[in-house]
C-alpha cells in the first residue's frame, strides 16, 4: 500500500511527493524501494502489487522500474485501506483462488529482515491450513506508546499464534501503561496475512455493500476493462480502514508476535528514535552540521547543506528548499496543524 500522504513528515513529505517516495533514512533507498526489496525476498517480484493513488503512478514507475504496468494498481480516490485491500484480493483471487497474501504498508522501518521473512512464512503456512484466519503481526511493546494501536490476545501455553480478543486504537498514556503491565498486548503493525478466500468471505460478511460494489463485475479483474470499472466504482466505496471495517468485527483474527524490531515511521520523533545518534545525541540526515551546546535534535536537509545551530535542544529542524520547519520535538503533533495554516496563508503548492 503506497497511497498515503504522510502529512506528519511535512515539509519533506508533501501531497505531490509523499514520504514513501523519499529516502527518509538517508540510506540511498526510498521507503517504497526498501519495502519492495524486503518483500521480494519472500515473494516473486511479478506477484507483488503496488496499490497507490493515481497521482503517484509516475513516481512508482520511476522508483520501481522493474515492475510491470499491470502490477501498479491505481486508486482514483482516497478511501482508506479497506477498498484497496478488497480490490487487491479480488485481483489475486482471479489468478489463484488458493492464494495467500500479505498486506504491507510501503513506509515502515524493519531492521531484522531475516526474522521478518521467517515470521511471514509462518503466517503463510498457518493461513494455508486455516483459510478463515485473518492474521496480523504484533510487535512486542517496549514502552507505553500512545501513537500506536494495541492488540489484546488470549494467553495460551505452548502456542506461537494467539487468538485476538480486542483492538484498541491509540490509548492514553495511563491505559497504555496498564496494557504493558497486563502482558498480553502487542502493538498493531498494520501488516496482515490471510488467504484470499478468507478475506473475501470476511468482506462479504462485514462490508457487504463494498463487496457487492466491487464484485458486481467479477470477470473484469486483470482485464483491459478493469481500469474503467475501477474509475467508475471506486469513489462510491465507503471510506473505512480494514481495522474498523473487518478486523474489529471478525471472530477469526489471530496474531503472531513478531521477532523483529519495527516502527511505522509515523513522525519525526519516531524517525529520531530509529536513527543513529551522533555527538550530543543529535540525528543528522544529509546535512553537514556545526552544533554548539545543542543536543537531541533531528536535522534533515538537502544533500550536504551546511547547518549551524547554537543552544538548541530537542528540536526538529527540517529544510526542503521551499520550506524550513523548526519546532520542538514535544510539539510534533502540531505539525499537521501547521501544515494546514501554511496552506491557508501561502497556498497548496507548499503542502
Coordinates of N, CA, C and O in Angstrom, one line a residue, residues 225-300:
X225 N -10.7 -4.1 -19.2 CA -11.8 -3.3 -18.7 C -11.7 -2.9 -17.2 O -12.6 -2.2 -16.7
X226 N -10.7 -3.4 -16.6 CA -10.6 -3.2 -15.1 C -10.5 -1.7 -14.8 O -11.2 -1.2 -13.9
X227 N -9.7 -0.9 -15.5 CA -9.4 0.5 -15.2 C -10.7 1.3 -15.2 O -11.0 2.1 -14.4
X228 N -11.5 1.1 -16.3 CA -12.8 1.8 -16.4 C -13.7 1.5 -15.3 O -14.4 2.3 -14.8
X229 N -13.8 0.2 -15.0 CA -14.6 -0.3 -13.9 C -14.2 0.4 -12.6 O -15.1 0.9 -11.8
X230 N -12.9 0.4 -12.3 CA -12.5 1.0 -11.0 C -12.7 2.5 -11.0 O -13.2 3.0 -10.0
X231 N -12.5 3.2 -12.1 CA -12.7 4.6 -12.1 C -14.2 4.9 -11.9 O -14.5 6.0 -11.3
X232 N -15.1 4.1 -12.3 CA -16.5 4.3 -12.2 C -17.0 4.0 -10.8 O -17.9 4.6 -10.2
X233 N -16.4 3.0 -10.1 CA -16.9 2.4 -8.9 C -16.2 2.8 -7.6 O -16.8 2.9 -6.6
X234 N -14.9 3.1 -7.7 CA -14.1 3.2 -6.5 C -14.5 4.3 -5.6 O -14.5 4.1 -4.4
X235 N -14.8 5.4 -6.1 CA -15.2 6.6 -5.3 C -16.5 6.4 -4.6 O -16.8 7.1 -3.6
X236 N -17.3 5.4 -5.0 CA -18.5 5.1 -4.3 C -18.3 4.3 -3.0 O -19.2 4.1 -2.2
X237 N -17.1 3.7 -2.9 CA -16.8 2.8 -1.7 C -16.8 3.7 -0.4 O -16.4 4.8 -0.4
X238 N -17.1 3.0 0.7 CA -17.1 3.6 2.0 C -15.6 3.9 2.3 O -14.7 3.1 2.1
X239 N -15.4 5.1 2.9 CA -14.1 5.5 3.4 C -13.8 4.8 4.8 O -14.3 5.4 5.8
X240 N -13.2 3.7 4.8 CA -13.0 3.0 6.1 C -11.8 2.1 6.1 O -11.3 1.6 5.0
X241 N -11.1 2.0 7.2 CA -9.9 1.2 7.3 C -10.3 -0.3 7.4 O -11.4 -0.7 7.8
X242 N -9.3 -1.1 7.1 CA -9.5 -2.6 7.2 C -9.7 -3.0 8.7 O -10.4 -3.9 9.0
X243 N -9.1 -2.2 9.6 CA -9.2 -2.5 11.0 C -10.6 -2.3 11.5 O -11.2 -3.2 12.1
X244 N -11.2 -1.1 11.2 CA -12.6 -0.9 11.6 C -13.6 -1.7 10.9 O -14.6 -2.2 11.4
X245 N -13.4 -1.8 9.6 CA -14.3 -2.5 8.7 C -14.4 -4.0 8.8 O -15.5 -4.6 8.7
X246 N -13.3 -4.6 9.1 CA -13.2 -6.1 9.1 C -12.7 -6.6 10.4 O -13.3 -7.4 11.1
X247 N -11.5 -6.3 10.8 CA -10.8 -7.0 11.8 C -11.4 -6.8 13.2 O -11.5 -7.8 14.0
X248 N -12.0 -5.7 13.5 CA -12.6 -5.5 14.8 C -14.0 -6.2 14.9 O -14.5 -6.3 16.0
X249 N -14.5 -6.6 13.8 CA -15.8 -7.3 13.8 C -15.6 -8.8 13.7 O -16.5 -9.6 14.1
X250 N -14.5 -9.3 13.2 CA -14.3 -10.7 12.9 C -14.0 -11.5 14.1 O -13.3 -11.0 15.0
X251 N -14.4 -12.8 14.2 CA -14.1 -13.7 15.3 C -12.9 -14.6 14.9 O -12.5 -15.5 15.7
X252 N -12.3 -14.4 13.7 CA -11.3 -15.3 13.2 C -9.9 -14.6 13.2 O -9.0 -15.1 12.4
X253 N -9.7 -13.6 14.0 CA -8.4 -12.9 13.9 C -7.4 -13.5 14.8 O -7.7 -13.9 15.9
X254 N -6.2 -13.7 14.3 CA -5.1 -14.3 15.0 C -3.9 -13.4 14.9 O -3.7 -12.6 13.9
X255 N -3.0 -13.5 15.9 CA -1.8 -12.6 15.9 C -0.6 -13.5 16.2 O -0.6 -14.4 17.0
X256 N 0.5 -13.2 15.4 CA 1.8 -13.8 15.6 C 2.7 -12.8 16.2 O 3.0 -11.8 15.5
X257 N 3.2 -12.9 17.5 CA 4.2 -11.9 18.0 C 5.4 -11.9 17.1 O 6.0 -13.0 16.9
X258 N 5.8 -10.8 16.7 CA 7.0 -10.7 15.7 C 8.3 -10.8 16.4 O 8.4 -10.4 17.6
X259 N 9.3 -11.3 15.7 CA 10.6 -11.4 16.2 C 11.6 -10.3 15.7 O 12.8 -10.3 15.9
X260 N 11.0 -9.3 15.1 CA 11.8 -8.2 14.5 C 11.4 -6.8 15.2 O 10.3 -6.7 15.6
X261 N 12.4 -5.9 15.2 CA 12.1 -4.5 15.6 C 11.3 -3.8 14.4 O 11.6 -4.1 13.3
X262 N 10.4 -2.9 14.8 CA 9.6 -2.3 13.8 C 9.2 -0.9 14.3 O 9.2 -0.6 15.5
X263 N 9.0 0.0 13.3 CA 8.4 1.3 13.5 C 7.6 1.7 12.3 O 8.0 1.4 11.2
X264 N 6.5 2.4 12.5 CA 5.7 2.8 11.4 C 6.2 4.1 10.8 O 5.7 4.6 9.9
X265 N 7.3 4.6 11.4 CA 7.9 5.9 11.0 C 6.8 6.9 10.7 O 6.8 7.6 9.7
X266 N 6.0 7.1 11.7 CA 4.9 8.0 11.6 C 5.1 9.4 11.9 O 4.3 10.3 11.6
X267 N 6.3 9.8 12.4 CA 6.6 11.1 12.8 C 8.1 11.3 12.8 O 8.9 10.4 12.8
X268 N 8.5 12.6 12.9 CA 9.9 12.9 13.0 C 10.5 12.3 14.3 O 11.6 11.9 14.3
X269 N 9.7 12.3 15.4 CA 10.2 11.7 16.6 C 10.4 10.2 16.5 O 11.4 9.7 17.0
X270 N 9.6 9.5 15.8 CA 9.8 8.1 15.5 C 11.0 7.9 14.7 O 11.8 6.9 15.0
X271 N 11.3 8.7 13.7 CA 12.5 8.6 12.9 C 13.7 8.9 13.8 O 14.7 8.1 13.7
X272 N 13.6 9.9 14.7 CA 14.7 10.2 15.6 C 15.1 8.9 16.4 O 16.3 8.6 16.6
X273 N 14.1 8.2 16.9 CA 14.3 7.1 17.8 C 15.0 5.9 17.1 O 15.7 5.1 17.7
X274 N 14.8 5.8 15.7 CA 15.4 4.7 15.0 C 16.7 5.0 14.3 O 17.4 4.1 13.8
X275 N 17.1 6.2 14.2 CA 18.3 6.6 13.5 C 19.5 6.6 14.4 O 19.4 6.8 15.7
X276 N 20.7 6.5 13.8 CA 22.0 6.6 14.6 C 22.1 8.0 15.2 O 22.0 9.0 14.5
X277 N 22.4 8.0 16.5 CA 22.6 9.3 17.1 C 24.1 9.7 17.2 O 24.9 8.9 17.7
X278 N 24.4 10.8 16.7 CA 25.8 11.3 16.7 C 26.1 12.0 18.0 O 25.5 11.8 19.0
X279 N 27.1 12.8 17.9 CA 27.6 13.6 19.1 C 26.4 14.4 19.7 O 25.6 14.9 19.0
X280 N 26.4 14.3 21.0 CA 25.3 15.0 21.7 C 23.9 14.5 21.4 O 22.9 15.3 21.5
X281 N 23.8 13.3 21.0 CA 22.5 12.6 20.7 C 21.8 13.3 19.6 O 20.5 13.2 19.5
X282 N 22.4 14.0 18.7 CA 21.8 14.6 17.5 C 21.7 13.6 16.4 O 22.6 12.8 16.2
X283 N 20.6 13.6 15.7 CA 20.4 12.8 14.5 C 20.5 13.7 13.3 O 19.7 14.7 13.2
X284 N 21.4 13.4 12.4 CA 21.6 14.2 11.2 C 21.4 13.4 9.9 O 22.0 12.4 9.7
X285 N 20.6 13.9 9.1 CA 20.3 13.3 7.8 C 20.6 14.2 6.6 O 20.0 15.3 6.5
X286 N 21.6 13.8 5.8 CA 22.0 14.6 4.6 C 22.9 15.8 4.9 O 23.7 16.2 4.1
X287 N 22.6 16.5 6.1 CA 23.2 17.8 6.3 C 24.7 17.7 6.8 O 25.1 16.6 7.3
X288 N 25.4 18.8 6.8 CA 26.6 19.0 7.5 C 26.4 20.0 8.6 O 26.0 21.1 8.4
X289 N 26.6 19.5 9.8 CA 26.1 20.3 11.0 C 27.2 20.7 11.9 O 28.1 19.9 12.3
X290 N 27.2 22.0 12.3 CA 28.0 22.5 13.3 C 27.1 22.8 14.5 O 26.2 23.7 14.4
X291 N 27.2 22.1 15.6 CA 26.2 22.2 16.7 C 27.0 22.6 17.9 O 27.9 21.9 18.3
X292 N 26.7 23.7 18.5 CA 27.3 24.2 19.8 C 26.2 24.2 20.9 O 25.2 24.8 20.7
X293 N 26.6 23.5 21.9 CA 25.6 23.4 23.1 C 24.2 23.0 22.6 O 23.2 23.6 23.1
X294 N 24.1 22.0 21.7 CA 22.8 21.6 21.1 C 22.7 20.1 21.2 O 23.6 19.4 20.6
X295 N 21.7 19.6 21.8 CA 21.5 18.2 22.0 C 20.2 17.7 21.6 O 19.2 18.4 21.6
X296 N 20.1 16.3 21.2 CA 18.9 15.6 21.0 C 18.0 16.2 19.9 O 16.8 16.1 20.0
X297 N 18.6 16.8 18.9 CA 17.9 17.3 17.8 C 17.9 16.4 16.6 O 18.7 15.5 16.5
X298 N 16.9 16.5 15.7 CA 16.9 15.8 14.4 C 17.0 16.9 13.4 O 16.1 17.8 13.4
X299 N 17.9 16.8 12.5 CA 18.2 17.8 11.5 C 18.3 17.1 10.1 O 19.1 16.2 9.9
X300 N 17.4 17.5 9.2 CA 17.4 16.9 7.9 C 17.3 18.1 6.8 O 16.4 18.9 7.0

